[in-house]
């Protein structure tokens, strides 16, 4: 009798335990399934004027434009002026000076990365139930395995670890050192399956597959997908701009061959955006998704890695303190937004995206993260434009080229510059004689894209495309204060960015002794005192891919081999070391 009672008691206990576990599991599933999928598509070195929703008809980007007109055009999204600082700000929600990522970029042969004590966006979203996937570029450190994406919060990574690769061979060549190696991985494993395939297509196909796999088998778990394209960044020096022949043929009307290839590269990127939206629609994931498109910085029109990118009508280009380096052509879409089909003029920094998207996902962030980024979700959701944003764009105290760029509200301060001011002018232009033939029926082109049609199905509403396009243009009339030159190597410069977005009228002499400028300058000095020292380290010749089977790899964790065989340092047994040492002694 007691045995039966014990069995009954045990069964009730097991049932209760199971019920508790089921309840807990169900609550987790419910909590995660309510969270939106977050899809970020980031272009690399895309010029501010290289998306046609800004008004250019030189070559068109119908899918990106359709996303922009259907959603919210972020007219004042600011990024850092270069790849590594910008990506660090995105993933940490902090200024580069807060993490030591402010000086230049990580060159493949340099042994440093995003500090390991920094929490990434991917870690935060994964901790809150998301599947996290990075497809494409990393560029936040590769000399150690624990610098790499799957060690920093991403469940999946397919792509390259360094600065850029060839579009077909996925190799990176560092000519000044004589280094050349393959750089493409599926998680931690090097993969050559994609060699010979155009990398924009490779990453697009991977994104589509990720969405389809997720939608068909894992909808209860939200997806965080960061699609970091190589396009339209230049590849290796010997063949920097590459595009598939079928894409190139669409732009025969462009006379300059380099610019023709560049247009085709951007066009292929545009098609990628369309395919990602289509995949989300097929899997019925659009209704519960936030989709963001942006560039990591402005385009390089001239000089190193130049591509003919245009930041018209803004001043400067990539790796300068001017608007042409800092302003990103960006758009975001979600059914949560109350003003879809609008141009949002609120200043927003790339480091704001972490707290803003986290808020959109209902994630409460730990105050101990000490983010520099602001949560602008409510302002974005309801279309408010009243937040005065302070942005430390760049503060680099490098002895050779000290320079800074800082904005508070409408006021912007610049002091010092890069490349001795060689790229401080207005470099972009619109070639009005070379017009994409499709521009004659521009509105019909946009409305006939699958992107427009898919987004309209879940968020129908009238959109005045012509009006939105006009609102997204940046106009540069002659300043009311007159054109006053800025010589940032001689004295600081002050601009009213609201009235003078093209930075043509330097107001420093007028305001240098006023409270306005002195307060701005005092704040800059405060940032300088608090800045984290740059993490940059000198090049390390031990990285040479020839030592590691012609692969770019985490050389600090590997033992070099003249035969090209990779031997993991941690995998070499003490016994083997003992035997080898003994033989040497004998």
Coordinates of C-alpha atoms in Angstrom, one line a residue:
X1 CA 0.0 0.0 0.0
X2 CA 2.8 2.4 0.9
X3 CA 4.5 1.5 -2.3
X4 CA 1.5 2.5 -4.3
X5 CA 1.3 5.7 -2.3
X6 CA 5.0 6.4 -3.0
X7 CA 4.5 5.8 -6.7
X8 CA 1.5 8.1 -6.8
X9 CA 3.5 10.8 -4.9
X10 CA 6.4 10.3 -7.3
X11 CA 4.1 10.6 -10.4
X12 CA 2.5 13.8 -9.0
X13 CA 5.9 15.2 -8.4
X14 CA 7.1 14.4 -11.9
X15 CA 3.9 15.8 -13.4
X16 CA 4.3 19.0 -11.3
X17 CA 7.9 19.3 -12.4
X18 CA 7.0 18.8 -16.0
X19 CA 4.2 21.3 -15.7
X20 CA 6.6 23.9 -14.3
X21 CA 9.1 23.2 -17.0
X22 CA 6.5 23.4 -19.7
X23 CA 5.1 26.6 -18.3
X24 CA 8.6 28.1 -18.2
X25 CA 9.4 26.9 -21.7
X26 CA 6.1 28.1 -23.1
X27 CA 6.6 31.5 -21.5
X28 CA 10.1 31.7 -23.1
X29 CA 8.6 30.7 -26.5
X30 CA 5.8 33.3 -26.2
X31 CA 8.3 36.0 -25.1
X32 CA 10.7 35.3 -28.0
X33 CA 8.0 34.8 -30.7
X34 CA 6.6 38.3 -29.9
X35 CA 9.9 39.9 -30.6
X36 CA 10.5 41.3 -34.1
X37 CA 13.0 39.9 -36.5
X38 CA 15.7 42.4 -37.0
X39 CA 17.4 42.5 -40.4
X40 CA 20.3 45.0 -41.0
X41 CA 21.7 45.3 -44.5
X42 CA 25.0 47.3 -44.5
X43 CA 26.7 48.5 -47.6
X44 CA 30.5 49.2 -47.5
X45 CA 31.7 52.6 -48.7
X46 CA 28.5 53.5 -50.5
X47 CA 28.4 57.2 -51.4
X48 CA 25.7 59.4 -49.9
X49 CA 24.3 60.1 -53.4
X50 CA 24.7 56.6 -54.8
X51 CA 21.1 55.7 -53.9
X52 CA 18.6 57.2 -56.3
X53 CA 16.1 58.2 -53.6
X54 CA 18.4 61.1 -53.0
X55 CA 17.5 62.5 -56.5
X56 CA 20.3 61.3 -58.8
X57 CA 19.3 59.7 -62.1
X58 CA 22.8 58.6 -63.1
X59 CA 22.1 55.0 -62.1
X60 CA 19.0 53.8 -60.2
X61 CA 18.5 51.7 -57.1
X62 CA 14.8 50.8 -57.4
X63 CA 14.7 48.2 -54.6
X64 CA 16.5 50.4 -52.0
X65 CA 14.3 53.3 -53.1
X66 CA 11.2 51.2 -52.7
X67 CA 12.2 50.2 -49.2
X68 CA 13.0 53.9 -48.4
X69 CA 9.6 55.3 -49.7
X70 CA 7.7 52.5 -48.0
X71 CA 9.4 53.0 -44.7
X72 CA 11.2 55.9 -43.1
X73 CA 14.1 57.7 -44.8
X74 CA 16.7 58.5 -42.1
X75 CA 17.9 61.8 -43.5
X76 CA 20.4 62.5 -40.8
X77 CA 21.9 59.1 -39.8
X78 CA 25.6 59.6 -38.9
X79 CA 28.2 56.9 -38.9
X80 CA 31.9 57.0 -38.1
X81 CA 34.2 58.0 -41.1
X82 CA 35.8 54.6 -41.6
X83 CA 34.9 50.9 -41.5
X84 CA 36.3 49.6 -38.2
X85 CA 35.2 52.5 -36.0
X86 CA 31.8 52.5 -37.6
X87 CA 31.2 48.8 -37.1
X88 CA 32.5 49.0 -33.5
X89 CA 30.0 51.8 -32.8
X90 CA 27.2 49.8 -34.3
X91 CA 27.9 46.6 -32.3
X92 CA 28.7 48.3 -28.9
X93 CA 26.5 51.4 -28.9
X94 CA 29.5 53.4 -28.0
X95 CA 31.7 56.1 -29.5
X96 CA 35.0 54.7 -30.9
X97 CA 36.8 56.9 -28.3
X98 CA 35.0 54.9 -25.6
X99 CA 36.4 51.6 -26.9
X100 CA 39.8 52.5 -28.3
X101 CA 38.6 52.0 -31.9
X102 CA 39.0 55.6 -33.0
X103 CA 42.3 55.6 -34.9
X104 CA 42.2 54.3 -38.5
X105 CA 41.1 50.7 -39.3
X106 CA 42.4 47.2 -38.5
X107 CA 44.8 46.2 -41.2
X108 CA 44.9 42.5 -41.7
X109 CA 48.5 42.1 -40.4
X110 CA 47.8 44.0 -37.1
X111 CA 47.2 42.0 -33.9
X112 CA 44.3 43.9 -32.2
X113 CA 40.5 44.0 -32.2
X114 CA 37.4 45.1 -30.5
X115 CA 38.2 44.8 -26.7
X116 CA 37.0 41.5 -25.3
X117 CA 35.4 43.2 -22.3
X118 CA 32.9 45.0 -24.6
X119 CA 29.5 43.5 -24.9
X120 CA 28.2 43.3 -28.5
X121 CA 24.8 43.8 -30.0
X122 CA 24.8 40.1 -31.0
X123 CA 25.5 39.0 -27.5
X124 CA 22.6 41.1 -26.1
X125 CA 20.1 39.9 -28.7
X126 CA 21.2 36.2 -28.3
X127 CA 20.8 36.5 -24.5
X128 CA 17.3 37.6 -25.2
X129 CA 16.3 34.7 -27.3
X130 CA 17.4 35.6 -30.8
X131 CA 19.2 33.5 -33.3
X132 CA 22.1 35.7 -34.4
X133 CA 23.7 35.6 -37.8
X134 CA 26.5 37.6 -39.5
X135 CA 27.0 37.3 -43.2
X136 CA 29.9 39.1 -44.8
X137 CA 32.4 41.5 -43.4
X138 CA 33.7 41.5 -39.8
X139 CA 36.8 43.8 -39.7
X140 CA 36.8 44.0 -35.9
X141 CA 39.9 41.8 -35.3
X142 CA 41.2 38.4 -36.4
X143 CA 44.6 37.9 -34.9
X144 CA 43.1 35.8 -32.1
X145 CA 40.2 33.3 -32.4
X146 CA 38.3 35.0 -29.6
X147 CA 38.2 38.3 -31.6
X148 CA 36.1 36.6 -34.3
X149 CA 32.3 36.7 -34.8
X150 CA 31.2 33.4 -33.4
X151 CA 33.2 34.2 -30.3
X152 CA 31.4 37.6 -30.0
X153 CA 27.8 36.7 -29.9
X154 CA 27.0 35.4 -33.5
X155 CA 25.6 31.9 -33.8
X156 CA 26.6 31.9 -37.4
X157 CA 29.2 33.6 -39.6
X158 CA 29.7 33.2 -43.3
X159 CA 32.1 35.7 -44.7
X160 CA 35.5 37.3 -44.3
X161 CA 37.4 38.5 -41.2
X162 CA 39.5 41.3 -42.6
X163 CA 39.1 44.6 -44.5
X164 CA 38.0 43.3 -47.9
X165 CA 38.5 40.6 -50.4
X166 CA 38.5 40.0 -54.2
X167 CA 34.9 39.7 -55.4
X168 CA 35.6 36.3 -57.0
X169 CA 38.6 34.7 -55.3
X170 CA 37.8 35.9 -51.8
X171 CA 41.5 36.6 -51.3
X172 CA 43.1 39.6 -49.6
X173 CA 46.4 41.0 -50.9
X174 CA 48.6 43.3 -48.8
X175 CA 51.0 44.4 -51.5
X176 CA 53.3 46.5 -49.3
X177 CA 54.2 43.4 -47.2
X178 CA 53.9 40.8 -50.0
X179 CA 51.1 39.0 -48.1
X180 CA 48.3 37.3 -50.0
X181 CA 45.8 34.8 -48.7
X182 CA 42.3 33.4 -48.8
X183 CA 39.9 35.0 -46.3
X184 CA 36.4 33.4 -46.3
X185 CA 35.0 31.2 -43.5
X186 CA 31.9 29.3 -42.6
X187 CA 31.9 29.8 -38.9
X188 CA 35.5 28.9 -37.9
X189 CA 36.2 26.7 -40.9
X190 CA 37.8 28.1 -44.0
X191 CA 35.7 27.4 -47.1
X192 CA 36.6 27.6 -50.7
X193 CA 33.2 26.5 -52.0
X194 CA 32.4 30.1 -53.0
X195 CA 35.6 30.7 -55.0
X196 CA 34.7 31.8 -58.6
X197 CA 31.3 33.1 -57.5
X198 CA 30.5 36.8 -57.1
X199 CA 30.6 37.6 -53.5
X200 CA 27.6 39.9 -53.4
X201 CA 25.6 37.0 -54.8
X202 CA 27.1 34.5 -52.4
X203 CA 26.1 36.7 -49.4
X204 CA 22.7 37.3 -50.8
X205 CA 22.0 33.6 -51.3
X206 CA 23.2 32.9 -47.8
X207 CA 20.9 35.6 -46.4
X208 CA 17.9 34.2 -48.4
X209 CA 18.8 30.6 -47.2
X210 CA 19.1 31.9 -43.6
X211 CA 15.6 33.5 -43.7
X212 CA 14.0 30.5 -45.4
X213 CA 15.5 28.0 -42.9
X214 CA 14.5 30.2 -40.1
X215 CA 11.0 30.8 -41.4
X216 CA 10.3 27.2 -42.2
X217 CA 11.6 25.7 -39.0
X218 CA 12.2 28.2 -36.3
X219 CA 9.6 30.9 -36.3
X220 CA 9.2 30.8 -32.5
X221 CA 12.7 32.2 -32.2
X222 CA 13.3 35.7 -33.6
X223 CA 16.1 36.3 -36.0
X224 CA 18.8 38.9 -35.8
X225 CA 20.5 39.0 -39.2
X226 CA 23.4 41.4 -40.0
X227 CA 24.2 41.3 -43.7
X228 CA 27.5 43.1 -44.1
X229 CA 28.1 43.4 -47.9
X230 CA 31.5 43.9 -49.4
X231 CA 29.8 46.0 -52.1
X232 CA 30.6 48.5 -53.3
X233 CA 34.0 48.6 -51.5
X234 CA 37.0 48.2 -53.8
X235 CA 38.8 44.9 -53.9
X236 CA 42.5 44.2 -54.3
X237 CA 44.7 46.8 -56.0
X238 CA 45.2 44.8 -59.2
X239 CA 41.5 44.6 -59.9
X240 CA 39.6 46.8 -57.5
X241 CA 36.2 47.1 -59.2
X242 CA 34.4 44.0 -60.4
X243 CA 30.9 43.2 -61.6
X244 CA 29.2 40.3 -63.4
X245 CA 28.9 40.8 -67.1
X246 CA 25.1 40.7 -67.2
X247 CA 24.9 43.5 -64.7
X248 CA 27.6 45.6 -66.4
X249 CA 25.7 45.4 -69.7
X250 CA 22.9 47.5 -68.2
X251 CA 25.1 50.5 -67.9
X252 CA 26.5 50.9 -71.4
X253 CA 25.4 54.5 -71.4
X254 CA 28.0 55.4 -68.8
X255 CA 31.2 56.4 -70.7
X256 CA 33.8 56.1 -67.9
X257 CA 34.6 52.4 -67.6
X258 CA 35.4 52.6 -63.9
X259 CA 32.2 54.4 -63.1
X260 CA 30.3 51.9 -65.2
X261 CA 31.6 49.0 -63.2
X262 CA 30.8 50.9 -60.0
X263 CA 27.2 51.4 -61.1
X264 CA 26.9 47.7 -61.8
X265 CA 28.3 46.9 -58.3
X266 CA 25.7 49.1 -56.6
X267 CA 23.0 47.7 -58.9
X268 CA 23.9 44.1 -57.7
X269 CA 23.7 45.3 -54.1
X270 CA 20.3 46.8 -54.9
X271 CA 19.1 43.5 -56.2
X272 CA 20.3 41.9 -53.0
X273 CA 18.0 44.1 -51.0
X274 CA 15.1 43.0 -53.2
X275 CA 15.9 39.3 -52.7
X276 CA 16.1 39.7 -48.9
X277 CA 12.7 41.4 -48.8
X278 CA 11.2 38.7 -51.1
X279 CA 12.5 36.0 -48.8
X280 CA 11.0 37.6 -45.7
X281 CA 7.7 37.9 -47.6
X282 CA 7.7 34.2 -48.7
X283 CA 8.2 33.1 -45.1
X284 CA 5.5 35.5 -43.8
X285 CA 8.1 37.2 -41.6
X286 CA 7.7 40.8 -42.9
X287 CA 4.8 41.6 -40.6
X288 CA 7.0 41.1 -37.6
X289 CA 10.3 42.4 -38.9
X290 CA 12.4 45.6 -38.7
X291 CA 14.4 46.1 -41.8
X292 CA 17.3 48.6 -41.9
X293 CA 19.5 49.6 -44.8
X294 CA 22.6 51.8 -44.4
X295 CA 26.2 52.4 -45.3
X296 CA 29.0 52.2 -42.8
X297 CA 30.4 55.5 -44.0
X298 CA 30.6 57.8 -47.0
X299 CA 32.2 56.8 -50.3
X300 CA 35.8 57.3 -51.4
X301 CA 35.6 59.4 -54.6
X302 CA 39.4 59.8 -54.9
X303 CA 42.6 58.4 -53.4
X304 CA 43.0 55.1 -51.6
X305 CA 40.3 52.5 -52.6
X306 CA 38.6 55.1 -54.7
X307 CA 35.6 53.9 -56.6
X308 CA 34.0 57.0 -58.2
X309 CA 31.5 57.0 -55.3
X310 CA 29.6 60.3 -55.0
X311 CA 28.7 62.0 -51.7
X312 CA 27.1 65.0 -53.6
X313 CA 26.5 67.6 -52.6
X314 CA 28.3 67.0 -49.3
X315 CA 31.9 68.0 -48.6
X316 CA 34.7 65.5 -48.2
X317 CA 34.7 61.7 -48.5
X318 CA 35.5 58.6 -46.4
X319 CA 38.2 59.2 -43.8
X320 CA 37.7 62.9 -43.5
X321 CA 35.9 65.0 -40.8
X322 CA 33.3 66.3 -43.2
X323 CA 29.6 65.4 -43.8
X324 CA 30.6 63.4 -46.9
X325 CA 32.4 60.9 -44.7
X326 CA 29.8 60.8 -41.9
X327 CA 26.3 60.9 -43.3
X328 CA 24.9 57.6 -44.4
X329 CA 22.0 57.2 -46.9
X330 CA 19.7 55.0 -44.8
X331 CA 16.1 53.8 -44.5
X332 CA 14.2 51.7 -42.0
X333 CA 10.9 49.9 -42.2
X334 CA 8.6 48.3 -39.7
X335 CA 4.8 48.0 -39.3
X336 CA 5.3 49.6 -35.8
X337 CA 6.1 53.0 -37.3
X338 CA 3.1 55.4 -37.4
X339 CA 4.6 57.6 -40.1
X340 CA 5.5 55.1 -42.8
X341 CA 6.3 56.9 -46.1
X342 CA 8.1 59.8 -44.4
X343 CA 11.5 61.5 -44.2
X344 CA 12.8 61.6 -40.6
X345 CA 15.1 64.6 -40.0
X346 CA 16.1 63.7 -36.4
X347 CA 19.9 63.3 -36.0
X348 CA 20.7 59.7 -35.2
X349 CA 24.1 58.1 -34.6
X350 CA 25.1 54.6 -35.7
X351 CA 25.7 53.9 -32.0
X352 CA 22.1 54.7 -31.3
X353 CA 21.0 51.7 -33.2
X354 CA 21.8 49.2 -30.5
X355 CA 19.6 50.8 -27.7
X356 CA 17.0 51.9 -30.3
X357 CA 16.5 48.4 -31.8
X358 CA 16.7 46.8 -28.4
X359 CA 13.8 49.0 -27.3
X360 CA 11.9 48.0 -30.4
X361 CA 12.4 44.4 -29.4
X362 CA 11.3 45.1 -25.8
X363 CA 14.8 44.4 -24.4
X364 CA 15.9 46.3 -21.3
X365 CA 19.6 47.1 -21.4
X366 CA 21.8 46.9 -18.3
X367 CA 22.8 50.4 -17.2
X368 CA 26.3 49.0 -16.5
X369 CA 26.9 48.9 -20.2
X370 CA 27.4 52.7 -20.1
X371 CA 26.3 53.2 -23.7
X372 CA 26.9 56.5 -25.5
X373 CA 24.0 55.7 -27.9
X374 CA 20.5 57.0 -27.2
X375 CA 17.3 55.0 -27.3
X376 CA 15.4 56.9 -30.0
X377 CA 12.7 54.2 -30.6
X378 CA 9.8 56.2 -29.4
X379 CA 10.9 59.2 -31.5
X380 CA 11.3 57.0 -34.5
X381 CA 8.0 55.2 -34.0
X382 CA 5.9 58.3 -33.7
X383 CA 8.0 60.5 -35.9
X384 CA 9.3 63.0 -33.4
X385 CA 12.2 65.2 -34.4
X386 CA 12.9 67.1 -31.2
X387 CA 15.8 65.3 -29.6
X388 CA 19.0 67.4 -29.5
X389 CA 21.7 64.9 -30.3
X390 CA 25.3 65.3 -29.4
X391 CA 27.7 63.3 -31.6
X392 CA 31.4 62.8 -31.3
X393 CA 32.1 61.8 -34.9
X394 CA 35.8 61.4 -34.6
X395 CA 38.4 62.5 -32.0
X396 CA 41.8 61.3 -33.1
X397 CA 44.8 62.7 -31.3
X398 CA 47.3 60.9 -33.5
X399 CA 50.5 63.0 -33.6
X400 CA 50.8 62.9 -37.4
X401 CA 47.2 63.9 -38.2
X402 CA 45.3 65.1 -35.1
X403 CA 41.7 65.9 -36.0
X404 CA 38.2 66.0 -34.6
X405 CA 34.6 66.4 -35.7
X406 CA 31.9 67.1 -33.2
X407 CA 28.2 68.0 -33.5
X408 CA 25.7 69.3 -31.0
X409 CA 22.3 70.1 -32.4
X410 CA 22.8 72.3 -35.4
X411 CA 26.4 73.3 -34.5
X412 CA 29.4 71.4 -35.8
X413 CA 33.1 71.9 -34.9
X414 CA 36.0 70.6 -37.0
X415 CA 39.6 71.0 -36.1
X416 CA 42.4 69.4 -38.1
X417 CA 41.9 67.0 -41.0
X418 CA 43.3 64.0 -42.8
X419 CA 45.7 63.7 -45.8
X420 CA 46.7 67.3 -45.4
X421 CA 43.3 68.4 -46.6
X422 CA 43.7 66.8 -50.0
X423 CA 40.1 65.4 -49.9
X424 CA 38.5 68.4 -48.0
X425 CA 36.6 69.7 -51.1
X426 CA 33.3 68.9 -52.7
X427 CA 34.3 65.8 -54.7
X428 CA 31.0 64.3 -55.9
X429 CA 29.0 65.5 -58.8
X430 CA 26.0 64.6 -60.8
X431 CA 26.7 63.7 -64.4
X432 CA 23.4 65.0 -65.9
X433 CA 24.3 64.0 -69.5
X434 CA 24.5 60.3 -68.5
X435 CA 21.0 59.3 -67.3
X436 CA 19.7 55.8 -66.5
X437 CA 17.0 55.2 -69.3
X438 CA 14.7 53.8 -66.6
X439 CA 14.5 57.3 -65.0
X440 CA 11.9 58.4 -67.6
X441 CA 9.3 56.2 -65.8
X442 CA 10.8 56.4 -62.4
X443 CA 7.7 56.1 -60.3
X444 CA 6.3 53.2 -62.3
X445 CA 9.7 51.5 -61.9
X446 CA 9.5 51.8 -58.1
X447 CA 5.9 50.7 -57.9
X448 CA 6.6 47.6 -60.0
X449 CA 9.4 46.3 -57.8
X450 CA 8.6 43.3 -55.7
X451 CA 9.9 45.2 -52.7
X452 CA 7.2 47.9 -53.1
X453 CA 4.5 45.3 -53.7
X454 CA 5.4 43.1 -50.8
X455 CA 5.7 46.0 -48.3
X456 CA 2.4 47.4 -49.5
X457 CA 0.7 44.1 -48.8
X458 CA 1.5 44.4 -45.1
X459 CA 1.5 48.2 -44.7
X460 CA -0.7 49.6 -47.4
X461 CA -1.0 53.4 -47.7
X462 CA -0.5 56.2 -50.1
X463 CA 3.0 57.3 -50.8
X464 CA 3.9 60.4 -52.8
X465 CA 7.1 59.2 -54.3
X466 CA 8.0 62.5 -56.0
X467 CA 7.4 64.4 -52.8
X468 CA 9.5 62.0 -50.7
X469 CA 12.3 62.1 -53.2
X470 CA 12.3 65.9 -53.1
X471 CA 12.4 65.9 -49.3
X472 CA 15.3 63.5 -49.3
X473 CA 17.5 65.7 -51.5
X474 CA 20.1 67.8 -49.8
X475 CA 20.2 71.4 -51.2
X476 CA 23.1 73.7 -50.8
X477 CA 22.1 77.3 -51.5
X478 CA 24.5 80.1 -50.9
X479 CA 24.7 80.6 -47.2
X480 CA 23.0 83.7 -45.8
X481 CA 26.3 84.5 -44.0
X482 CA 28.3 84.3 -47.2
X483 CA 30.9 81.8 -48.2
X484 CA 33.6 81.8 -45.5
X485 CA 36.5 79.4 -46.1
X486 CA 37.5 76.9 -43.5
X487 CA 41.2 76.1 -43.0
X488 CA 41.1 73.3 -40.4
X489 CA 44.9 72.9 -40.2
X490 CA 45.2 76.5 -39.1
X491 CA 42.2 77.1 -36.8
X492 CA 39.0 75.3 -35.7
X493 CA 35.9 75.7 -37.9
X494 CA 32.3 76.1 -36.9
X495 CA 29.3 75.4 -39.0
X496 CA 25.5 75.7 -38.7
X497 CA 24.7 72.3 -40.3
X498 CA 20.9 73.0 -40.4
X499 CA 21.4 76.1 -42.6
X500 CA 24.7 75.0 -44.2
X501 CA 24.8 71.2 -44.6
X502 CA 27.5 71.5 -47.3
X503 CA 29.9 73.3 -44.8
X504 CA 30.6 76.3 -47.0
X505 CA 30.4 79.1 -44.3
X506 CA 32.9 78.9 -41.5
X507 CA 31.5 80.9 -38.5
X508 CA 34.4 80.4 -36.2
X509 CA 35.7 84.0 -36.3
X510 CA 32.2 85.3 -35.5
X511 CA 31.6 82.9 -32.6
X512 CA 35.0 82.0 -31.2
X513 CA 34.6 84.1 -28.1
X514 CA 30.9 83.4 -27.5
X515 CA 29.3 81.0 -25.1
X516 CA 28.1 78.9 -28.0
X517 CA 31.6 78.0 -29.2
X518 CA 33.3 78.0 -25.8
X519 CA 30.8 75.5 -24.5
X520 CA 31.2 73.2 -27.5
X521 CA 35.0 73.4 -27.2
X522 CA 34.9 72.6 -23.4
X523 CA 32.8 69.6 -24.1
X524 CA 35.2 68.4 -26.8
X525 CA 38.1 68.8 -24.3
X526 CA 36.1 66.7 -21.8
X527 CA 35.7 63.9 -24.4
X528 CA 39.5 64.1 -25.1
X529 CA 40.3 63.6 -21.4
X530 CA 38.0 60.6 -21.1
X531 CA 39.0 58.9 -24.3
X532 CA 40.2 55.3 -24.2
X533 CA 43.7 55.1 -25.6
X534 CA 43.7 53.7 -29.2
X535 CA 44.0 49.9 -29.4
X536 CA 46.2 50.0 -32.5
X537 CA 49.3 47.8 -32.6
X538 CA 52.1 47.6 -35.1
X539 CA 52.0 45.0 -37.8
X540 CA 53.1 41.5 -37.1
X541 CA 54.9 39.5 -39.8
X542 CA 53.8 36.3 -38.2
X543 CA 50.5 36.8 -39.8
X544 CA 51.8 35.8 -43.3
X545 CA 49.3 33.5 -44.9
X546 CA 52.1 31.4 -46.4
X547 CA 52.7 30.0 -42.9
X548 CA 49.0 28.9 -42.6
X549 CA 48.2 27.1 -45.8
X550 CA 47.7 30.4 -47.6
X551 CA 44.9 31.4 -45.3
X552 CA 44.4 34.6 -43.3
X553 CA 43.8 33.2 -39.8
X554 CA 44.1 33.9 -36.1
X555 CA 47.9 33.6 -36.2
X556 CA 48.3 34.3 -32.5
X557 CA 46.6 31.0 -31.7
X558 CA 48.4 29.0 -34.4
X559 CA 51.9 27.7 -34.8
X560 CA 53.4 28.7 -38.1
X561 CA 54.6 26.0 -40.4
X562 CA 56.8 26.5 -43.4
X563 CA 55.0 23.5 -45.1
X564 CA 51.8 25.4 -44.9
X565 CA 50.2 23.1 -42.3
X566 CA 48.2 24.8 -39.6
X567 CA 48.9 23.4 -36.1
X568 CA 46.8 24.7 -33.3
X569 CA 49.0 25.8 -30.4
X570 CA 46.5 24.6 -27.8
X571 CA 46.2 21.2 -29.5
X572 CA 49.9 20.4 -29.3
X573 CA 50.2 17.9 -26.5
X574 CA 52.8 18.2 -23.7
X575 CA 53.9 14.7 -24.5
X576 CA 54.8 15.7 -28.1
X577 CA 56.6 18.7 -27.0
X578 CA 58.6 16.6 -24.5
X579 CA 59.5 14.0 -27.2
X580 CA 60.7 16.7 -29.6
X581 CA 62.6 18.5 -26.9
X582 CA 64.3 15.2 -25.8
X583 CA 65.3 14.4 -29.4
X584 CA 66.9 17.9 -29.8
X585 CA 68.8 17.4 -26.5
X586 CA 70.1 14.0 -27.6

